[in-house]
mmCIF file of C-alpha atoms in Angstrom:
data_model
loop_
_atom_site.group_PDB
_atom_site.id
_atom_site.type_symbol
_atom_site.label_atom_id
_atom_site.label_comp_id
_atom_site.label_asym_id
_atom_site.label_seq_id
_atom_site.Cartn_x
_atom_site.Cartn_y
_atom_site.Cartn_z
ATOM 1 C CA UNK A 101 39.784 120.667 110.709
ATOM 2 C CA UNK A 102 38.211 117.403 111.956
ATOM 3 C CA UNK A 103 39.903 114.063 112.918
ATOM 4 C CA UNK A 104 40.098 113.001 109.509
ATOM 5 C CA UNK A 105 41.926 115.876 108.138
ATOM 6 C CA UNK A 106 44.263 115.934 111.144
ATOM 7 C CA UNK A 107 44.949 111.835 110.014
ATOM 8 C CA UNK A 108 45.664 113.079 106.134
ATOM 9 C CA UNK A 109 48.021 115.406 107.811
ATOM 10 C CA UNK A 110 49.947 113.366 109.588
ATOM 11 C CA UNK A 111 50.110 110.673 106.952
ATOM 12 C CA UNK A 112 51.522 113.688 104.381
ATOM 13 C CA UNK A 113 54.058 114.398 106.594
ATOM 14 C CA UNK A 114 54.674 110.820 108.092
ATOM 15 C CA UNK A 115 58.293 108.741 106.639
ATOM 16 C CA UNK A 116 58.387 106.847 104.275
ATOM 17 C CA UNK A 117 55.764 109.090 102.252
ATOM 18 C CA UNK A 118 52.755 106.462 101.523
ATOM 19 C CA UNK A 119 51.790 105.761 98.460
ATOM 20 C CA UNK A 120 48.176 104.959 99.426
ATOM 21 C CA UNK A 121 46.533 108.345 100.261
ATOM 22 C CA UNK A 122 44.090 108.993 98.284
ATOM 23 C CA UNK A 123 44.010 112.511 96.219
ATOM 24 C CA UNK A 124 40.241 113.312 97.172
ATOM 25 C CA UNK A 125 41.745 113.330 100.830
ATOM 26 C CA UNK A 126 44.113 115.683 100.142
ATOM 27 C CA UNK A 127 41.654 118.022 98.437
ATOM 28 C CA UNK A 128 39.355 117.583 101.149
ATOM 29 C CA UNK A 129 42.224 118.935 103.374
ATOM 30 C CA UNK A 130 43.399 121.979 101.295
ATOM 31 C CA UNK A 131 39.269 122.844 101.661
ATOM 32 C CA UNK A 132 39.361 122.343 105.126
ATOM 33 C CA UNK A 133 42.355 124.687 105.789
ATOM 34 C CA UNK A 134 40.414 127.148 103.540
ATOM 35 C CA UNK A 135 42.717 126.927 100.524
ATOM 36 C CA UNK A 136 41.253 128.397 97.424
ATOM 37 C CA UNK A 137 40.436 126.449 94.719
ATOM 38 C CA UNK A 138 41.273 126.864 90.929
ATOM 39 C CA UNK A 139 40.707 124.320 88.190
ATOM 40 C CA UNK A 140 42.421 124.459 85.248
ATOM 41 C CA UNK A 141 42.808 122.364 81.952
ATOM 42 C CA UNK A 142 41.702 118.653 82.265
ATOM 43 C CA UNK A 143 43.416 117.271 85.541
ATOM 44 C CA UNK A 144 45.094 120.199 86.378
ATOM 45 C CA UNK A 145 44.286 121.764 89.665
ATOM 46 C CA UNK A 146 45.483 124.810 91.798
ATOM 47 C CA UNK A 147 45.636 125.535 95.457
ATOM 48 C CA UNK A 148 46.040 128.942 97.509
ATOM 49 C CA UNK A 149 46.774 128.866 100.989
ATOM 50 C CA UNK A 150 47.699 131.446 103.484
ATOM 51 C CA UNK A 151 49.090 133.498 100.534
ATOM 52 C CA UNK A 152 51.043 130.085 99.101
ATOM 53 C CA UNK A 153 50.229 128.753 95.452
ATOM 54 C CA UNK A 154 50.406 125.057 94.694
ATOM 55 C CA UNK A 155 49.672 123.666 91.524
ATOM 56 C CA UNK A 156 48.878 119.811 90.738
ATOM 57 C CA UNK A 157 47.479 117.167 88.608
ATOM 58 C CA UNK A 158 44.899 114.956 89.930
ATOM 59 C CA UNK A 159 46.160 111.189 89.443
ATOM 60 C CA UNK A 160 44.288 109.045 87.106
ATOM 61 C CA UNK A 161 43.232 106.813 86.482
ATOM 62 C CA UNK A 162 44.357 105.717 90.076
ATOM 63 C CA UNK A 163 42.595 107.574 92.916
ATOM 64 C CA UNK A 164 45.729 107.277 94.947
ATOM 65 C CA UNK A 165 47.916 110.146 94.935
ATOM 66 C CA UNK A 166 51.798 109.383 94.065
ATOM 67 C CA UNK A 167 54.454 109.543 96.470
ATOM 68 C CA UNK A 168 56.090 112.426 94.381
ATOM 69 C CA UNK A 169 52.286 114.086 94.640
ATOM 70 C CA UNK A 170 52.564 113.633 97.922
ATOM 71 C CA UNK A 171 56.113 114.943 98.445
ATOM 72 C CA UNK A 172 54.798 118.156 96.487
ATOM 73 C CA UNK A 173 51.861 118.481 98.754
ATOM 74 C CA UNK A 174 53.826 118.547 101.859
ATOM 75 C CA UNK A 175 56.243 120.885 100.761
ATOM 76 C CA UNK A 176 53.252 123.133 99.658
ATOM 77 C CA UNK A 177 52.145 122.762 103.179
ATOM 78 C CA UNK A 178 55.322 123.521 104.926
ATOM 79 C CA UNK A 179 55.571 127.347 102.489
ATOM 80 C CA UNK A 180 51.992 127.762 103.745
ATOM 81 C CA UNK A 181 53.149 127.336 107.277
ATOM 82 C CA UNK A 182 50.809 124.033 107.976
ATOM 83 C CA UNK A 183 52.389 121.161 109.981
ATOM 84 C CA UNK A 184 50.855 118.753 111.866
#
C-alpha cells in the first residue's frame, strides 16, 4: 500500500465522512489490499477481502463517491479487519 492508499484510508475513516473522495480511489485501495474483484450488472461491483464480501454501486454520473458509499466502505473495511 503506497502513500496514496494510506491517504484514502485515512480519509474513509476520518469524521465527518467526506463527500469528495472519489470512487476510483477507493477501488484503487480495495486492489491494493488485494481484494478480489467481481463485476456485476451495469454499476454494480463486488469486493472480497480477507474472507469479507462487500458489494457496491459505482456513483454516476458523479465520480465522487457518496457519504453513505463511503460509510459502507468503511464498515466493509472494519469486517475485513483494515484500519488505518
Amino acid at each position: 500500500m503506497n502513500n496514496k492508499h494510506r491517504k484514502t484510508l485515512e480519509a474513509i475513516f476520518s469524521h465527518p465522512t467526506p463527500g469528495t473522495l472519489e470512487w476510483r480511489r477507493i477501488e484503487a485501495l480495495f486492489v491494493a489490499l488485494e481484494a478480489q474483484v467481481i463485476e456485476g450488472d451495469g454499476s454494480r461491483v463486488a469486493f472480497i477481502l480477507n474472507g469479507e464480501k462487500g458489494d457496491f454501486h459505482r456513483p454516476h454520473p458523479e465520480k465522487e463517491a457518496k457519504r453513505y458509499q463511503v460509510r459502507n466502505t468503511k464498515d466493509f473495511l472494519i469486517r475485513a479487519g483494515v484500519e488505518p
